[in-house]
Amino acid sequence: MALSRLDIHRRNRGERTLVTLAGDIGPATTPLLRAAVEQCLLDGVTEIDIDLATVGSCDTRGLDVLLSASRRAGRVHARLRLHHPCAQIVRLLDATGPNALLLTAPVGPVPPAGDLMSTATRAPEDPARRAGQPVLKEGIRLRRLTRRQAEDMREDIADLAAESVAGTAGEAYHDRGDLLHRLTVAAHRPGFALLVAETTVLVGCAFGFPVGSDGSGRRGHDGTLQEVVQRLTSRARFVVLTQVVARPHAQHRDIAHRLQQRLLTDLHSSLGVALLHPADRAGQAAFSSWGWQNIGEAVGLPGPVAPCVLTLSFEGRPPARR
């Protein structure tokens, strides 16, 4: 029996891509479809048009790939639309529920042939092109979330944080419940900001809040922290980076640095401050690799131990230490 075939042709125009499929979407070709759509998102495409005019058949697993890709696209502010679906696909969509947003009017003019990237693939999938081994270049995008969006993504952030320290010496100092509590508390601070780095999935995040925004001191915990930082750095205004995490992969090593600098820029500050447990050597080493300096302990803050004060000067020079 002949192997089923799915030819995939992709044409790019800026951040918009037309993906034309020809053949059958079934058990042997579904991985190829998934890889093609995920690569579009990895490449930073924001409009994905999928032309199904020459698709002979599509099973439920193939439709699941399209629906899942549509949801992932929505998470990174992209959009996936289906054009010219056959009657079988329309019936499957009707059976799954309200998915009318996937369907659109006929595709407009395609991009020039000079922008064509074409692949003709035959099942089974070539192992060298598996979607689990993407090449990430400029497919990473940074996005600032609102408080509501931060609340919606809190579990994803906690999952990423757990993955970033799993199996390391610093795992004992990064409790999931503690992170979720700190995110909730920080989200209610004036000026709170949360940035995420995304491809088709969450690969990094950083969040925090400014202290001393109006040049005046505050009472309680913030006031004590402001006094400590001012004594150690001579600066009364700074941003507390409550959490910085990035997926542990060599291709993502600059994500944390980009997130930190963007967060300081968005909050109009040249100094970042982080507090770490003094025994968290792995965490301190990670911050050190990102350019942070350990300048002492914050004596007087609530807690059983005095945390280490780490600082990052956006101006590229270390803060003064007294």
mmCIF file of C-alpha atoms in Angstrom:
data_model
loop_
_atom_site.group_PDB
_atom_site.id
_atom_site.type_symbol
_atom_site.label_atom_id
_atom_site.label_comp_id
_atom_site.label_asym_id
_atom_site.label_seq_id
_atom_site.Cartn_x
_atom_site.Cartn_y
_atom_site.Cartn_z
ATOM 1 C CA MET A 1 0.000 0.000 0.000
ATOM 2 C CA ALA A 2 1.357 3.439 -0.944
ATOM 3 C CA LEU A 3 2.377 5.779 1.836
ATOM 4 C CA SER A 4 0.115 8.785 2.288
ATOM 5 C CA ARG A 5 1.657 12.053 1.173
ATOM 6 C CA LEU A 6 1.336 15.649 2.268
ATOM 7 C CA ASP A 7 3.093 18.373 0.302
ATOM 8 C CA ILE A 8 3.587 21.605 2.262
ATOM 9 C CA HIS A 9 4.373 24.852 0.466
ATOM 10 C CA ARG A 10 5.041 28.031 2.441
ATOM 11 C CA ARG A 11 5.135 31.563 1.076
ATOM 12 C CA ASN A 12 6.165 34.488 3.276
ATOM 13 C CA ARG A 13 5.337 38.166 3.120
ATOM 14 C CA GLY A 14 6.681 39.989 6.153
ATOM 15 C CA GLU A 15 4.971 38.610 9.255
ATOM 16 C CA ARG A 16 2.267 36.895 7.194
ATOM 17 C CA THR A 17 2.594 33.397 5.738
ATOM 18 C CA LEU A 18 0.475 31.351 3.349
ATOM 19 C CA VAL A 19 0.791 27.592 3.911
ATOM 20 C CA THR A 20 -0.647 25.509 1.080
ATOM 21 C CA LEU A 21 -1.309 21.837 1.779
ATOM 22 C CA ALA A 22 -1.768 19.153 -0.864
ATOM 23 C CA GLY A 23 -2.565 15.538 -0.050
ATOM 24 C CA ASP A 24 -4.016 13.778 2.973
ATOM 25 C CA ILE A 25 -3.784 14.681 6.665
ATOM 26 C CA GLY A 26 -3.647 11.419 8.554
ATOM 27 C CA PRO A 27 -1.582 9.441 11.073
ATOM 28 C CA ALA A 28 1.525 9.403 8.851
ATOM 29 C CA THR A 29 1.446 13.098 7.878
ATOM 30 C CA THR A 30 0.084 14.806 11.008
ATOM 31 C CA PRO A 31 3.614 15.246 12.480
ATOM 32 C CA LEU A 32 4.661 17.094 9.311
ATOM 33 C CA LEU A 33 1.724 19.485 9.593
ATOM 34 C CA ARG A 34 2.462 20.121 13.273
ATOM 35 C CA ALA A 35 6.131 20.836 12.527
ATOM 36 C CA ALA A 36 5.285 23.229 9.697
ATOM 37 C CA VAL A 37 2.822 25.287 11.736
ATOM 38 C CA GLU A 38 5.074 25.395 14.801
ATOM 39 C CA GLN A 39 7.974 26.573 12.653
ATOM 40 C CA CYS A 40 5.836 29.488 11.444
ATOM 41 C CA LEU A 41 5.315 30.579 15.046
ATOM 42 C CA LEU A 42 8.987 30.064 15.877
ATOM 43 C CA ASP A 43 9.831 32.377 12.980
ATOM 44 C CA GLY A 44 7.670 35.140 14.481
ATOM 45 C CA VAL A 45 4.802 34.918 11.975
ATOM 46 C CA THR A 46 1.682 36.709 13.217
ATOM 47 C CA GLU A 47 -0.759 35.790 10.406
ATOM 48 C CA ILE A 48 -0.851 32.151 9.275
ATOM 49 C CA ASP A 49 -3.211 31.390 6.360
ATOM 50 C CA ILE A 50 -3.620 27.668 5.654
ATOM 51 C CA ASP A 51 -5.044 26.828 2.217
ATOM 52 C CA LEU A 52 -6.811 23.450 2.307
ATOM 53 C CA ALA A 53 -8.205 23.507 -1.239
ATOM 54 C CA THR A 54 -6.124 20.518 -2.338
ATOM 55 C CA VAL A 55 -6.434 18.456 0.859
ATOM 56 C CA GLY A 56 -8.226 15.202 0.059
ATOM 57 C CA SER A 57 -8.969 14.064 3.616
ATOM 58 C CA CYS A 58 -8.290 14.989 7.236
ATOM 59 C CA ASP A 59 -8.824 12.870 10.339
ATOM 60 C CA THR A 60 -9.639 14.058 13.858
ATOM 61 C CA ARG A 61 -5.978 14.071 14.905
ATOM 62 C CA GLY A 62 -5.156 16.352 12.020
ATOM 63 C CA LEU A 63 -7.912 18.715 13.063
ATOM 64 C CA ASP A 64 -6.612 18.603 16.650
ATOM 65 C CA VAL A 65 -3.225 19.807 15.363
ATOM 66 C CA LEU A 66 -4.882 22.786 13.681
ATOM 67 C CA LEU A 67 -7.002 23.634 16.717
ATOM 68 C CA SER A 68 -4.035 23.322 19.076
ATOM 69 C CA ALA A 69 -1.895 25.499 16.791
ATOM 70 C CA SER A 70 -4.656 28.110 16.706
ATOM 71 C CA ARG A 71 -4.702 28.250 20.511
ATOM 72 C CA ARG A 72 -0.908 28.547 20.702
ATOM 73 C CA ALA A 73 -0.976 31.294 18.096
ATOM 74 C CA GLY A 74 -3.507 33.222 20.148
ATOM 75 C CA ARG A 75 -1.225 33.083 23.195
ATOM 76 C CA VAL A 76 1.508 34.926 21.309
ATOM 77 C CA HIS A 77 -0.866 37.410 19.636
ATOM 78 C CA ALA A 78 -0.757 35.592 16.310
ATOM 79 C CA ARG A 79 -3.674 34.270 14.256
ATOM 80 C CA LEU A 80 -4.252 31.066 12.296
ATOM 81 C CA ARG A 81 -6.997 30.856 9.675
ATOM 82 C CA LEU A 82 -8.239 28.026 7.462
ATOM 83 C CA HIS A 83 -9.215 28.598 3.842
ATOM 84 C CA HIS A 84 -11.149 26.370 1.407
ATOM 85 C CA PRO A 85 -11.703 23.416 3.785
ATOM 86 C CA CYS A 86 -13.249 20.304 2.313
ATOM 87 C CA ALA A 87 -16.667 19.118 3.503
ATOM 88 C CA GLN A 88 -15.047 16.583 5.852
ATOM 89 C CA ILE A 89 -13.093 19.291 7.695
ATOM 90 C CA VAL A 90 -16.179 21.491 7.942
ATOM 91 C CA ARG A 91 -18.131 18.588 9.495
ATOM 92 C CA LEU A 92 -15.299 17.923 11.974
ATOM 93 C CA LEU A 93 -15.218 21.588 12.955
ATOM 94 C CA ASP A 94 -18.979 21.621 13.446
ATOM 95 C CA ALA A 95 -18.693 18.561 15.699
ATOM 96 C CA THR A 96 -15.993 20.083 17.887
ATOM 97 C CA GLY A 97 -17.928 23.223 18.794
ATOM 98 C CA PRO A 98 -17.612 26.972 18.137
ATOM 99 C CA ASN A 99 -14.516 27.130 15.925
ATOM 100 C CA ALA A 100 -15.903 29.416 13.236
ATOM 101 C CA LEU A 101 -13.103 31.932 13.794
ATOM 102 C CA LEU A 102 -10.726 29.487 12.113
ATOM 103 C CA LEU A 103 -12.666 29.783 8.856
ATOM 104 C CA THR A 104 -12.359 32.823 6.603
ATOM 105 C CA ALA A 105 -13.150 34.064 3.155
ATOM 106 C CA PRO A 106 -11.016 32.812 0.243
ATOM 107 C CA VAL A 107 -7.314 33.585 0.393
ATOM 108 C CA GLY A 108 -6.227 36.802 -1.298
ATOM 109 C CA PRO A 109 -3.295 37.178 -3.684
ATOM 110 C CA VAL A 110 -0.330 35.074 -2.650
ATOM 111 C CA PRO A 111 3.096 36.612 -2.019
ATOM 112 C CA PRO A 112 5.541 36.859 -4.937
ATOM 113 C CA ALA A 113 7.206 33.639 -6.025
ATOM 114 C CA GLY A 114 10.555 35.091 -5.024
ATOM 115 C CA ASP A 115 9.518 34.774 -1.371
ATOM 116 C CA LEU A 116 8.631 31.091 -1.748
ATOM 117 C CA MET A 117 10.020 28.520 0.651
ATOM 118 C CA SER A 118 8.770 25.138 -0.492
ATOM 119 C CA THR A 119 9.049 21.705 1.038
ATOM 120 C CA ALA A 120 7.578 18.512 -0.342
ATOM 121 C CA THR A 121 7.546 15.888 2.390
ATOM 122 C CA ARG A 122 6.536 12.271 2.356
ATOM 123 C CA ALA A 123 5.618 10.279 5.451
ATOM 124 C CA PRO A 124 7.179 9.011 7.572
ATOM 125 C CA GLU A 125 8.706 12.233 8.889
ATOM 126 C CA ASP A 126 12.413 12.861 8.532
ATOM 127 C CA PRO A 127 13.823 12.587 12.094
ATOM 128 C CA ALA A 128 16.261 15.426 11.366
ATOM 129 C CA ARG A 129 13.325 17.852 11.122
ATOM 130 C CA ARG A 130 11.355 16.929 14.217
ATOM 131 C CA ALA A 131 9.473 19.801 15.802
ATOM 132 C CA GLY A 132 11.007 18.969 19.154
ATOM 133 C CA GLN A 133 14.355 20.230 17.876
ATOM 134 C CA PRO A 134 13.627 23.771 16.632
ATOM 135 C CA VAL A 135 16.379 26.204 15.736
ATOM 136 C CA LEU A 136 15.589 29.410 17.604
ATOM 137 C CA LYS A 137 16.986 32.602 16.166
ATOM 138 C CA GLU A 138 14.720 35.636 16.006
ATOM 139 C CA GLY A 139 11.586 33.612 16.787
ATOM 140 C CA ILE A 140 11.670 34.720 20.437
ATOM 141 C CA ARG A 141 9.432 37.657 21.229
ATOM 142 C CA LEU A 142 9.108 39.680 24.422
ATOM 143 C CA ARG A 143 5.679 40.709 25.612
ATOM 144 C CA ARG A 144 4.458 42.676 28.619
ATOM 145 C CA LEU A 145 1.409 41.285 30.374
ATOM 146 C CA THR A 146 -1.372 43.066 32.188
ATOM 147 C CA ARG A 147 -2.239 42.047 35.755
ATOM 148 C CA ARG A 148 -5.149 40.002 34.405
ATOM 149 C CA GLN A 149 -2.919 38.223 31.897
ATOM 150 C CA ALA A 150 -0.348 37.569 34.618
ATOM 151 C CA GLU A 151 -3.058 35.932 36.717
ATOM 152 C CA ASP A 152 -4.114 33.755 33.768
ATOM 153 C CA MET A 153 -0.522 32.600 33.163
ATOM 154 C CA ARG A 154 0.556 32.072 36.776
ATOM 155 C CA GLU A 155 0.555 28.280 36.532
ATOM 156 C CA ASP A 156 2.575 28.351 33.301
ATOM 157 C CA ILE A 157 5.084 30.673 34.977
ATOM 158 C CA ALA A 158 5.331 28.357 37.974
ATOM 159 C CA ASP A 159 5.897 25.383 35.635
ATOM 160 C CA LEU A 160 8.695 27.246 33.866
ATOM 161 C CA ALA A 161 10.301 28.262 37.154
ATOM 162 C CA ALA A 162 10.245 24.656 38.372
ATOM 163 C CA GLU A 163 11.786 23.447 35.114
ATOM 164 C CA SER A 164 14.527 26.079 35.242
ATOM 165 C CA VAL A 165 15.889 24.762 38.563
ATOM 166 C CA ALA A 166 14.940 21.069 38.354
ATOM 167 C CA GLY A 167 17.863 18.853 39.270
ATOM 168 C CA THR A 168 20.112 21.747 40.294
ATOM 169 C CA ALA A 169 21.578 22.676 43.663
ATOM 170 C CA GLY A 170 19.254 25.679 43.809
ATOM 171 C CA GLU A 171 16.046 23.658 43.608
ATOM 172 C CA ALA A 172 15.615 23.676 47.402
ATOM 173 C CA TYR A 173 15.365 27.493 47.437
ATOM 174 C CA HIS A 174 12.669 27.831 44.789
ATOM 175 C CA ASP A 175 9.358 26.549 46.095
ATOM 176 C CA ARG A 176 6.412 26.627 43.688
ATOM 177 C CA GLY A 177 3.982 27.887 46.297
ATOM 178 C CA ASP A 178 6.385 30.616 47.363
ATOM 179 C CA LEU A 179 6.772 31.816 43.775
ATOM 180 C CA LEU A 180 3.003 31.982 43.251
ATOM 181 C CA HIS A 181 2.650 33.920 46.509
ATOM 182 C CA ARG A 182 5.354 36.401 45.479
ATOM 183 C CA LEU A 183 3.724 36.859 42.076
ATOM 184 C CA THR A 184 0.374 37.603 43.712
ATOM 185 C CA VAL A 185 1.909 40.103 46.145
ATOM 186 C CA ALA A 186 4.047 41.798 43.490
ATOM 187 C CA ALA A 187 1.082 42.097 41.103
ATOM 188 C CA HIS A 188 -0.642 44.425 43.580
ATOM 189 C CA ARG A 189 2.339 46.782 43.835
ATOM 190 C CA PRO A 190 2.129 50.151 42.068
ATOM 191 C CA GLY A 191 4.047 49.996 38.820
ATOM 192 C CA PHE A 192 4.125 46.167 38.705
ATOM 193 C CA ALA A 193 5.389 44.816 35.379
ATOM 194 C CA LEU A 194 5.685 41.273 34.060
ATOM 195 C CA LEU A 195 7.463 40.398 30.831
ATOM 196 C CA VAL A 196 7.437 37.029 29.117
ATOM 197 C CA ALA A 197 9.613 35.606 26.361
ATOM 198 C CA GLU A 198 7.756 33.288 24.010
ATOM 199 C CA THR A 199 8.131 31.175 20.944
ATOM 200 C CA THR A 200 5.206 28.778 20.608
ATOM 201 C CA VAL A 201 5.627 28.219 24.343
ATOM 202 C CA LEU A 202 6.749 30.238 27.341
ATOM 203 C CA VAL A 203 10.573 30.233 27.534
ATOM 204 C CA GLY A 204 11.298 33.007 30.033
ATOM 205 C CA CYS A 205 9.787 35.626 32.312
ATOM 206 C CA ALA A 206 10.757 38.429 34.640
ATOM 207 C CA PHE A 207 8.590 40.499 36.942
ATOM 208 C CA GLY A 208 9.043 43.189 39.538
ATOM 209 C CA PHE A 209 8.059 46.638 40.737
ATOM 210 C CA PRO A 210 9.699 50.047 41.350
ATOM 211 C CA VAL A 211 10.614 51.349 44.799
ATOM 212 C CA GLY A 212 11.063 55.051 45.513
ATOM 213 C CA SER A 213 9.309 56.106 42.323
ATOM 214 C CA ASP A 214 8.387 59.516 43.742
ATOM 215 C CA GLY A 215 11.719 60.051 45.511
ATOM 216 C CA SER A 216 10.229 59.589 48.946
ATOM 217 C CA GLY A 217 10.602 56.750 51.437
ATOM 218 C CA ARG A 218 7.889 54.299 52.357
ATOM 219 C CA ARG A 219 6.908 52.615 55.545
ATOM 220 C CA GLY A 220 7.222 48.974 56.427
ATOM 221 C CA HIS A 221 9.071 46.431 54.310
ATOM 222 C CA ASP A 222 9.612 48.759 51.330
ATOM 223 C CA GLY A 223 10.969 51.505 53.548
ATOM 224 C CA THR A 224 13.468 49.157 55.185
ATOM 225 C CA LEU A 225 14.544 47.767 51.820
ATOM 226 C CA GLN A 226 14.934 51.264 50.430
ATOM 227 C CA GLU A 227 17.151 52.260 53.340
ATOM 228 C CA VAL A 228 19.318 49.142 52.912
ATOM 229 C CA VAL A 229 19.737 49.617 49.165
ATOM 230 C CA GLN A 230 20.426 53.323 49.532
ATOM 231 C CA ARG A 231 23.087 52.590 52.148
ATOM 232 C CA LEU A 232 24.756 50.022 49.904
ATOM 233 C CA THR A 233 24.394 51.756 46.535
ATOM 234 C CA SER A 234 23.714 55.460 47.276
ATOM 235 C CA ARG A 235 20.517 55.186 45.222
ATOM 236 C CA ALA A 236 17.008 55.557 46.582
ATOM 237 C CA ARG A 237 15.147 54.565 43.417
ATOM 238 C CA PHE A 238 15.373 51.104 41.900
ATOM 239 C CA VAL A 239 13.379 48.170 40.557
ATOM 240 C CA VAL A 240 12.978 45.008 42.610
ATOM 241 C CA LEU A 241 13.132 42.058 40.222
ATOM 242 C CA THR A 242 11.081 39.553 42.161
ATOM 243 C CA GLN A 243 11.709 36.697 39.750
ATOM 244 C CA VAL A 244 13.750 35.979 36.635
ATOM 245 C CA VAL A 245 13.521 32.557 35.018
ATOM 246 C CA ALA A 246 14.482 31.119 31.648
ATOM 247 C CA ARG A 247 14.195 27.673 30.142
ATOM 248 C CA PRO A 248 17.537 25.887 30.673
ATOM 249 C CA HIS A 249 18.815 25.595 27.116
ATOM 250 C CA ALA A 250 21.940 26.924 25.446
ATOM 251 C CA GLN A 251 19.865 28.662 22.773
ATOM 252 C CA HIS A 252 18.001 30.624 25.464
ATOM 253 C CA ARG A 253 20.950 31.866 27.508
ATOM 254 C CA ASP A 254 20.490 35.514 26.529
ATOM 255 C CA ILE A 255 16.746 35.582 27.247
ATOM 256 C CA ALA A 256 17.119 36.464 30.935
ATOM 257 C CA HIS A 257 19.497 39.303 30.090
ATOM 258 C CA ARG A 258 17.071 40.703 27.503
ATOM 259 C CA LEU A 259 14.134 40.437 29.901
ATOM 260 C CA GLN A 260 16.007 42.213 32.709
ATOM 261 C CA GLN A 261 17.125 45.123 30.578
ATOM 262 C CA ARG A 262 13.683 45.500 29.008
ATOM 263 C CA LEU A 263 12.012 45.488 32.439
ATOM 264 C CA LEU A 264 14.326 48.215 33.741
ATOM 265 C CA THR A 265 13.736 50.253 30.583
ATOM 266 C CA ASP A 266 9.950 49.914 30.839
ATOM 267 C CA LEU A 267 10.046 51.029 34.493
ATOM 268 C CA HIS A 268 12.454 53.895 33.757
ATOM 269 C CA SER A 269 15.157 52.768 36.158
ATOM 270 C CA SER A 270 18.900 52.244 35.830
ATOM 271 C CA LEU A 271 19.238 49.940 38.846
ATOM 272 C CA GLY A 272 17.787 46.485 39.410
ATOM 273 C CA VAL A 273 17.771 44.813 42.823
ATOM 274 C CA ALA A 274 17.210 41.132 43.613
ATOM 275 C CA LEU A 275 17.191 39.358 46.976
ATOM 276 C CA LEU A 276 18.416 35.764 47.233
ATOM 277 C CA HIS A 277 18.902 33.320 50.082
ATOM 278 C CA PRO A 278 22.589 33.454 51.103
ATOM 279 C CA ALA A 279 22.894 29.670 50.694
ATOM 280 C CA ASP A 280 21.432 29.669 47.184
ATOM 281 C CA ARG A 281 24.782 29.426 45.418
ATOM 282 C CA ALA A 282 23.243 28.217 42.170
ATOM 283 C CA GLY A 283 20.915 31.208 42.023
ATOM 284 C CA GLN A 284 23.722 33.616 42.799
ATOM 285 C CA ALA A 285 25.867 32.025 40.089
ATOM 286 C CA ALA A 286 23.056 32.443 37.555
ATOM 287 C CA PHE A 287 22.608 36.118 38.421
ATOM 288 C CA SER A 288 26.366 36.611 38.295
ATOM 289 C CA SER A 289 26.426 35.181 34.759
ATOM 290 C CA TRP A 290 23.835 37.814 33.808
ATOM 291 C CA GLY A 291 26.034 40.655 35.105
ATOM 292 C CA TRP A 292 24.644 41.080 38.628
ATOM 293 C CA GLN A 293 26.856 41.863 41.640
ATOM 294 C CA ASN A 294 26.431 40.642 45.208
ATOM 295 C CA ILE A 295 26.983 43.728 47.352
ATOM 296 C CA GLY A 296 26.071 42.487 50.835
ATOM 297 C CA GLU A 297 23.225 41.386 53.065
ATOM 298 C CA ALA A 298 19.944 43.167 53.725
ATOM 299 C CA VAL A 299 19.877 43.159 57.516
ATOM 300 C CA GLY A 300 16.555 44.133 59.077
ATOM 301 C CA LEU A 301 14.139 42.648 56.562
ATOM 302 C CA PRO A 302 11.496 40.151 57.720
ATOM 303 C CA GLY A 303 12.555 36.504 57.572
ATOM 304 C CA PRO A 304 14.779 33.995 59.363
ATOM 305 C CA VAL A 305 17.912 34.971 57.411
ATOM 306 C CA ALA A 306 19.253 38.180 55.921
ATOM 307 C CA PRO A 307 19.042 37.842 52.111
ATOM 308 C CA CYS A 308 21.886 38.757 49.790
ATOM 309 C CA VAL A 309 21.411 41.986 47.839
ATOM 310 C CA LEU A 310 22.277 41.652 44.159
ATOM 311 C CA THR A 311 22.299 44.640 41.857
ATOM 312 C CA LEU A 312 22.333 45.196 38.107
ATOM 313 C CA SER A 313 23.322 48.597 36.794
ATOM 314 C CA PHE A 314 21.698 49.262 33.450
ATOM 315 C CA GLU A 315 24.273 51.970 32.769
ATOM 316 C CA GLY A 316 26.969 49.298 32.612
ATOM 317 C CA ARG A 317 28.833 50.452 35.704
ATOM 318 C CA PRO A 318 28.652 48.913 39.200
ATOM 319 C CA PRO A 319 26.746 50.929 41.812
ATOM 320 C CA ALA A 320 28.744 52.634 44.525
ATOM 321 C CA ARG A 321 29.175 50.610 47.669
ATOM 322 C CA ARG A 322 29.583 52.166 51.082
#
